Amino acid sequence: MKKIFVTLLVALCTLGVAAAQDLEKATEIYNNAAAAIDNNKAEAIALFEQALDMAGQLGEEGAEIADQCKGIIPKLYIALGKEYVKESNSAGAVEQFQKAIEKGEAFGDADVVEEAKTLIPQLLMAEANQALNAKDYEAAVAGYQKVIDADPANGQAHLRKGQALAAQGKADDAIKAFELASENGQEEAAAKQLSNLYVKKAVACQKAKDMKGALENAQKSTQYVDNANAEKIIGISALSLKQNKVAADGFEAYLSMNPNAADKAQIMYQLGTALVGAGDNAKACGYFKQIAQDAKWGEAARYQITTLKCN
């Protein structure tokens, strides 16, 4: 760190005695600040701030000291913040980085402002991630919100906030978070989360005998990521609502995605029933014939074959 030396005789020749003494004092404080940097950055900052204040009152005569102080103070706040990070003092670190931004903007240090604005979300994100991994979902949500407050376009923070909300059973709030994640560069990951969330909502509706809700949520799930679970729910709920064409399409999609499903025979029977309801007896016969010898569903399938006069 550069030290500044002032010759008292020169100062006395160009300034009044009082002003020269103030310049000498400001120089002394500046040099003490420079000496304190390695051992006590907080003290160094306080001294540089004091030297800056005194030098600023001296006009052009104090300009060199003032400029030097302005050049180092924002950087020292960054350095002190990094020390707090090493000490696991996240709150203290964020406070120092925020001061670095404030001073960097005031003194025209764009590099410091950019670095601090990058470090704050990174630090807050790491803290929130720890809470999420520890399944402290309330703390995780609060942590990710701090990241978002600092960086509203942080898609990862929106995504993980949604995961924490979903884990708390706050589905509607989680959906909003995932939608914001999608708008901020996390389209694929957010789509998977939204698809899973709507499947869970569909299952809950099924259990509550709300087949209309089950159908609507399952269809929303497939709009994000098509999946066998949602297609099966679409088939079952649509069949109960007598939306036979929708049911048939759902069952066929389910079988296409899950050709070796344990409940394949049952789904084929339900698919055949939906096709009959939709007026496609010929296609229904094809499915009934495939399960005619099934131990559980064969008898019902043979009855349908006889009733429909399948060839």
Short mmCIF file of C-alpha atoms in Angstrom, two decimals:
data_model
loop_
_atom_site.label_atom_id
_atom_site.label_comp_id
_atom_site.label_asym_id
_atom_site.label_seq_id
_atom_site.Cartn_x
_atom_site.Cartn_y
_atom_site.Cartn_z
CA MET A 1 0.00 0.00 0.00
CA LYS A 2 1.41 3.38 -1.04
CA LYS A 3 2.35 5.70 1.81
CA ILE A 4 2.03 9.47 1.45
CA PHE A 5 4.72 11.79 2.79
CA VAL A 6 4.25 15.50 3.39
CA THR A 7 7.14 17.86 4.08
CA LEU A 8 6.01 20.25 6.77
CA LEU A 9 8.16 23.08 5.41
CA VAL A 10 6.55 22.85 1.99
CA ALA A 11 3.11 22.76 3.54
CA LEU A 12 3.86 25.82 5.65
CA CYS A 13 5.00 27.69 2.55
CA THR A 14 1.86 26.96 0.57
CA LEU A 15 -0.83 26.72 3.28
CA GLY A 16 -1.70 28.38 6.49
CA VAL A 17 -0.33 26.81 9.65
CA ALA A 18 -3.69 25.27 10.66
CA ALA A 19 -4.33 23.84 7.20
CA ALA A 20 -0.80 22.45 7.04
CA GLN A 21 -1.33 20.75 10.37
CA ASP A 22 -4.61 19.25 9.11
CA LEU A 23 -2.86 17.92 6.00
CA GLU A 24 -0.08 16.45 8.10
CA LYS A 25 -2.65 14.81 10.38
CA ALA A 26 -4.61 13.42 7.42
CA THR A 27 -1.38 12.02 6.00
CA GLU A 28 -0.50 10.41 9.31
CA ILE A 29 -3.93 8.80 9.56
CA TYR A 30 -3.68 7.58 5.96
CA ASN A 31 -0.30 5.98 6.61
CA ASN A 32 -1.58 4.35 9.81
CA ALA A 33 -4.51 2.97 7.81
CA ALA A 34 -2.14 1.54 5.21
CA ALA A 35 -0.12 -0.14 7.97
CA ALA A 36 -3.27 -1.71 9.48
CA ILE A 37 -4.54 -3.39 6.32
CA ASP A 38 -2.91 -6.77 6.80
CA ASN A 39 -3.80 -7.19 10.47
CA ASN A 40 -7.09 -5.37 10.94
CA LYS A 41 -9.07 -4.43 7.86
CA ALA A 42 -11.98 -3.02 9.85
CA GLU A 43 -9.61 -0.63 11.63
CA ALA A 44 -7.95 0.23 8.32
CA ILE A 45 -11.31 1.11 6.78
CA ALA A 46 -12.21 3.35 9.71
CA LEU A 47 -8.87 5.16 9.42
CA PHE A 48 -9.13 5.58 5.66
CA GLU A 49 -12.65 6.99 6.11
CA GLN A 50 -11.26 9.46 8.68
CA ALA A 51 -8.37 10.45 6.42
CA LEU A 52 -10.79 10.90 3.52
CA ASP A 53 -13.01 13.16 5.57
CA MET A 54 -10.09 15.35 6.65
CA ALA A 55 -8.52 15.45 3.19
CA GLY A 56 -11.83 16.31 1.60
CA GLN A 57 -12.00 19.47 3.69
CA LEU A 58 -8.62 20.63 2.37
CA GLY A 59 -9.69 20.98 -1.26
CA GLU A 60 -6.97 20.57 -3.87
CA GLU A 61 -4.26 20.19 -1.23
CA GLY A 62 -5.91 17.06 0.10
CA ALA A 63 -6.86 15.67 -3.33
CA GLU A 64 -4.07 13.07 -3.50
CA ILE A 65 -4.95 11.59 -0.12
CA ALA A 66 -8.66 11.68 -0.90
CA ASP A 67 -8.17 9.90 -4.22
CA GLN A 68 -6.01 7.22 -2.63
CA CYS A 69 -8.64 6.63 0.05
CA LYS A 70 -11.42 6.39 -2.51
CA GLY A 71 -9.40 3.84 -4.44
CA ILE A 72 -8.82 1.52 -1.50
CA ILE A 73 -11.97 1.77 0.69
CA PRO A 74 -14.37 -0.18 -1.60
CA LYS A 75 -11.76 -2.90 -2.13
CA LEU A 76 -11.20 -3.21 1.61
CA TYR A 77 -14.90 -3.78 2.18
CA ILE A 78 -14.73 -6.66 -0.34
CA ALA A 79 -11.64 -8.09 1.37
CA LEU A 80 -13.23 -7.81 4.83
CA GLY A 81 -16.38 -9.51 3.56
CA LYS A 82 -14.30 -12.42 2.26
CA GLU A 83 -12.68 -12.77 5.67
CA TYR A 84 -16.15 -13.03 7.21
CA VAL A 85 -17.04 -15.73 4.67
CA LYS A 86 -14.05 -17.78 5.85
CA GLU A 87 -15.27 -17.33 9.41
CA SER A 88 -18.76 -18.55 8.38
CA ASN A 89 -20.20 -15.14 9.27
CA SER A 90 -22.59 -14.85 6.33
CA ALA A 91 -24.57 -11.93 7.71
CA GLY A 92 -21.39 -9.97 8.35
CA ALA A 93 -20.05 -10.78 4.90
CA VAL A 94 -23.22 -9.63 3.17
CA GLU A 95 -23.13 -6.38 5.15
CA GLN A 96 -19.56 -5.70 4.02
CA PHE A 97 -20.34 -6.52 0.38
CA GLN A 98 -23.32 -4.16 0.50
CA LYS A 99 -21.03 -1.42 1.83
CA ALA A 100 -18.59 -2.21 -0.97
CA ILE A 101 -21.40 -1.61 -3.48
CA GLU A 102 -22.35 1.65 -1.77
CA LYS A 103 -18.79 2.95 -1.71
CA GLY A 104 -17.94 1.59 -5.15
CA GLU A 105 -20.89 3.43 -6.66
CA ALA A 106 -20.01 6.61 -4.77
CA PHE A 107 -16.33 6.49 -5.76
CA GLY A 108 -16.77 5.19 -9.31
CA ASP A 109 -15.25 1.72 -8.81
CA ALA A 110 -17.40 -0.33 -11.21
CA ASP A 111 -15.28 -3.48 -10.82
CA VAL A 112 -15.88 -3.61 -7.07
CA VAL A 113 -19.62 -3.01 -7.54
CA GLU A 114 -19.84 -5.86 -10.06
CA GLU A 115 -17.84 -8.25 -7.86
CA ALA A 116 -19.90 -7.50 -4.76
CA LYS A 117 -23.18 -7.86 -6.63
CA THR A 118 -21.99 -11.30 -7.77
CA LEU A 119 -20.74 -12.41 -4.37
CA ILE A 120 -23.88 -11.56 -2.40
CA PRO A 121 -26.23 -13.93 -4.28
CA GLN A 122 -23.56 -16.67 -4.29
CA LEU A 123 -23.16 -16.43 -0.54
CA LEU A 124 -26.89 -16.32 0.14
CA MET A 125 -27.47 -19.22 -2.27
CA ALA A 126 -24.92 -21.39 -0.47
CA GLU A 127 -26.60 -20.65 2.85
CA ALA A 128 -30.06 -21.45 1.47
CA ASN A 129 -28.77 -24.66 -0.12
CA GLN A 130 -27.50 -25.82 3.28
CA ALA A 131 -30.95 -25.26 4.75
CA LEU A 132 -32.60 -27.15 1.88
CA ASN A 133 -30.21 -30.08 2.23
CA ALA A 134 -30.93 -30.14 5.97
CA LYS A 135 -34.68 -30.20 5.16
CA ASP A 136 -35.16 -26.93 7.01
CA TYR A 137 -37.62 -25.84 4.36
CA GLU A 138 -38.83 -22.68 6.06
CA ALA A 139 -35.28 -21.38 6.38
CA ALA A 140 -34.56 -22.45 2.80
CA VAL A 141 -37.53 -20.48 1.45
CA ALA A 142 -36.42 -17.40 3.40
CA GLY A 143 -32.86 -17.87 2.17
CA TYR A 144 -33.78 -18.19 -1.48
CA GLN A 145 -36.01 -15.14 -1.17
CA LYS A 146 -32.95 -13.15 -0.01
CA VAL A 147 -31.13 -14.31 -3.15
CA ILE A 148 -34.09 -13.25 -5.28
CA ASP A 149 -34.23 -9.87 -3.54
CA ALA A 150 -30.57 -9.36 -4.47
CA ASP A 151 -30.88 -10.90 -7.94
CA PRO A 152 -34.52 -11.13 -9.19
CA ALA A 153 -33.45 -12.94 -12.36
CA ASN A 154 -31.76 -15.81 -10.50
CA GLY A 155 -33.61 -18.80 -11.96
CA GLN A 156 -31.89 -21.32 -9.69
CA ALA A 157 -33.12 -19.46 -6.60
CA HIS A 158 -36.70 -19.45 -7.89
CA LEU A 159 -36.42 -23.15 -8.75
CA ARG A 160 -35.09 -24.21 -5.35
CA LYS A 161 -37.51 -21.95 -3.53
CA GLY A 162 -40.24 -23.84 -5.39
CA GLN A 163 -38.77 -27.17 -4.26
CA ALA A 164 -38.73 -26.02 -0.63
CA LEU A 165 -42.32 -24.78 -0.89
CA ALA A 166 -43.45 -28.03 -2.52
CA ALA A 167 -41.81 -30.00 0.30
CA GLN A 168 -43.92 -27.97 2.75
CA GLY A 169 -47.06 -28.87 0.83
CA LYS A 170 -47.52 -25.30 -0.44
CA ALA A 171 -48.32 -26.37 -3.98
CA ASP A 172 -49.79 -23.12 -5.28
CA ASP A 173 -46.86 -21.03 -4.01
CA ALA A 174 -44.45 -23.62 -5.43
CA ILE A 175 -46.12 -23.37 -8.85
CA LYS A 176 -45.58 -19.60 -8.88
CA ALA A 177 -41.92 -20.09 -7.98
CA PHE A 178 -41.42 -22.69 -10.72
CA GLU A 179 -43.10 -20.45 -13.27
CA LEU A 180 -40.67 -17.65 -12.36
CA ALA A 181 -37.80 -20.13 -12.63
CA SER A 182 -38.97 -21.01 -16.12
CA GLU A 183 -39.05 -17.33 -17.07
CA ASN A 184 -35.45 -16.95 -15.87
CA GLY A 185 -33.55 -19.63 -17.73
CA GLN A 186 -34.68 -22.81 -15.97
CA GLU A 187 -37.35 -23.94 -18.45
CA GLU A 188 -36.49 -27.66 -18.54
CA ALA A 189 -35.95 -28.12 -14.80
CA ALA A 190 -39.03 -26.06 -13.95
CA ALA A 191 -41.15 -28.05 -16.41
CA LYS A 192 -40.22 -31.29 -14.66
CA GLN A 193 -41.07 -29.86 -11.27
CA LEU A 194 -44.39 -28.45 -12.50
CA SER A 195 -45.28 -31.73 -14.15
CA ASN A 196 -44.62 -33.66 -10.93
CA LEU A 197 -46.52 -31.12 -8.86
CA TYR A 198 -49.61 -31.32 -11.03
CA VAL A 199 -49.53 -35.14 -10.89
CA LYS A 200 -49.54 -34.93 -7.10
CA LYS A 201 -52.47 -32.51 -7.23
CA ALA A 202 -54.27 -34.92 -9.57
CA VAL A 203 -53.70 -37.85 -7.19
CA ALA A 204 -55.04 -35.78 -4.29
CA CYS A 205 -58.15 -34.97 -6.31
CA GLN A 206 -58.62 -38.67 -7.12
CA LYS A 207 -58.49 -39.56 -3.44
CA ALA A 208 -61.06 -36.86 -2.74
CA LYS A 209 -63.31 -38.30 -5.49
CA ASP A 210 -62.92 -35.05 -7.44
CA MET A 211 -62.53 -36.60 -10.87
CA LYS A 212 -62.89 -33.29 -12.70
CA GLY A 213 -60.02 -31.84 -10.69
CA ALA A 214 -58.00 -35.00 -11.24
CA LEU A 215 -58.49 -34.76 -15.00
CA GLU A 216 -57.62 -31.06 -15.18
CA ASN A 217 -54.46 -31.41 -13.09
CA ALA A 218 -53.28 -34.51 -14.95
CA GLN A 219 -53.74 -32.73 -18.26
CA LYS A 220 -51.71 -29.77 -16.96
CA SER A 221 -48.98 -32.20 -15.95
CA THR A 222 -48.67 -33.52 -19.50
CA GLN A 223 -48.49 -29.99 -20.87
CA TYR A 224 -45.16 -29.58 -19.10
CA VAL A 225 -43.76 -33.12 -19.43
CA ASP A 226 -45.84 -35.98 -20.79
CA ASN A 227 -45.69 -38.93 -18.41
CA ALA A 228 -47.33 -42.29 -17.83
CA ASN A 229 -48.75 -41.49 -14.40
CA ALA A 230 -50.61 -38.46 -15.64
CA GLU A 231 -51.91 -40.26 -18.73
CA LYS A 232 -53.28 -43.06 -16.57
CA ILE A 233 -55.08 -40.56 -14.35
CA ILE A 234 -56.45 -38.87 -17.46
CA GLY A 235 -57.83 -42.21 -18.63
CA ILE A 236 -59.41 -43.17 -15.32
CA SER A 237 -60.89 -39.75 -14.50
CA ALA A 238 -62.15 -39.10 -18.03
CA LEU A 239 -63.78 -42.53 -18.14
CA SER A 240 -65.64 -41.80 -14.92
CA LEU A 241 -66.76 -38.48 -16.41
CA LYS A 242 -67.91 -40.27 -19.59
CA GLN A 243 -65.38 -38.38 -21.69
CA ASN A 244 -64.66 -41.56 -23.56
CA LYS A 245 -62.45 -40.24 -26.36
CA VAL A 246 -60.25 -38.40 -23.86
CA ALA A 247 -60.13 -41.53 -21.70
CA ALA A 248 -59.16 -43.76 -24.63
CA ASP A 249 -56.36 -41.40 -25.67
CA GLY A 250 -55.06 -41.31 -22.09
CA PHE A 251 -55.06 -45.09 -21.71
CA GLU A 252 -53.36 -45.61 -25.07
CA ALA A 253 -50.68 -43.07 -24.19
CA TYR A 254 -50.12 -44.81 -20.85
CA LEU A 255 -49.68 -48.22 -22.51
CA SER A 256 -47.35 -46.74 -25.12
CA MET A 257 -45.11 -45.30 -22.39
CA ASN A 258 -45.41 -48.31 -20.09
CA PRO A 259 -45.88 -51.39 -22.32
CA ASN A 260 -44.99 -53.85 -19.56
CA ALA A 261 -47.14 -52.27 -16.86
CA ALA A 262 -48.25 -54.56 -14.07
CA ASP A 263 -51.83 -53.36 -14.58
CA LYS A 264 -51.70 -53.74 -18.36
CA ALA A 265 -54.70 -56.09 -18.57
CA GLN A 266 -56.86 -53.82 -16.44
CA ILE A 267 -55.92 -50.76 -18.51
CA MET A 268 -56.68 -52.64 -21.72
CA TYR A 269 -60.13 -53.53 -20.39
CA GLN A 270 -60.77 -49.91 -19.40
CA LEU A 271 -59.45 -48.76 -22.76
CA GLY A 272 -61.80 -51.13 -24.54
CA THR A 273 -64.69 -49.82 -22.45
CA ALA A 274 -63.78 -46.21 -23.34
CA LEU A 275 -63.59 -47.10 -27.02
CA VAL A 276 -67.05 -48.69 -26.89
CA GLY A 277 -68.35 -45.51 -25.30
CA ALA A 278 -66.66 -43.50 -28.05
CA GLY A 279 -68.33 -45.67 -30.71
CA ASP A 280 -65.23 -47.50 -31.92
CA ASN A 281 -66.31 -51.11 -31.34
CA ALA A 282 -63.87 -52.59 -33.82
CA LYS A 283 -60.87 -51.15 -32.03
CA ALA A 284 -62.36 -52.10 -28.66
CA CYS A 285 -62.64 -55.71 -29.81
CA GLY A 286 -58.93 -55.76 -30.55
CA TYR A 287 -58.08 -54.88 -26.96
CA PHE A 288 -60.65 -57.26 -25.45
CA LYS A 289 -59.23 -60.13 -27.53
CA GLN A 290 -55.73 -59.44 -26.22
CA ILE A 291 -56.82 -60.07 -22.63
CA ALA A 292 -59.42 -62.77 -23.26
CA GLN A 293 -57.29 -65.36 -21.47
CA ASP A 294 -56.17 -63.15 -18.59
CA ALA A 295 -56.79 -64.77 -15.20
CA LYS A 296 -58.43 -61.68 -13.74
CA TRP A 297 -59.90 -59.78 -16.66
CA GLY A 298 -60.44 -62.58 -19.18
CA GLU A 299 -64.02 -63.40 -18.22
CA ALA A 300 -65.16 -59.76 -18.47
CA ALA A 301 -63.29 -59.38 -21.77
CA ARG A 302 -64.93 -62.50 -23.25
CA TYR A 303 -68.34 -61.16 -22.24
CA GLN A 304 -67.58 -57.94 -24.11
CA ILE A 305 -66.39 -59.93 -27.15
CA THR A 306 -69.68 -61.83 -27.18
CA THR A 307 -71.80 -58.71 -26.62
CA LEU A 308 -70.01 -56.76 -29.33
CA LYS A 309 -70.03 -59.77 -31.68
CA CYS A 310 -66.35 -59.36 -32.31
CA ASN A 311 -65.07 -61.40 -35.26
#
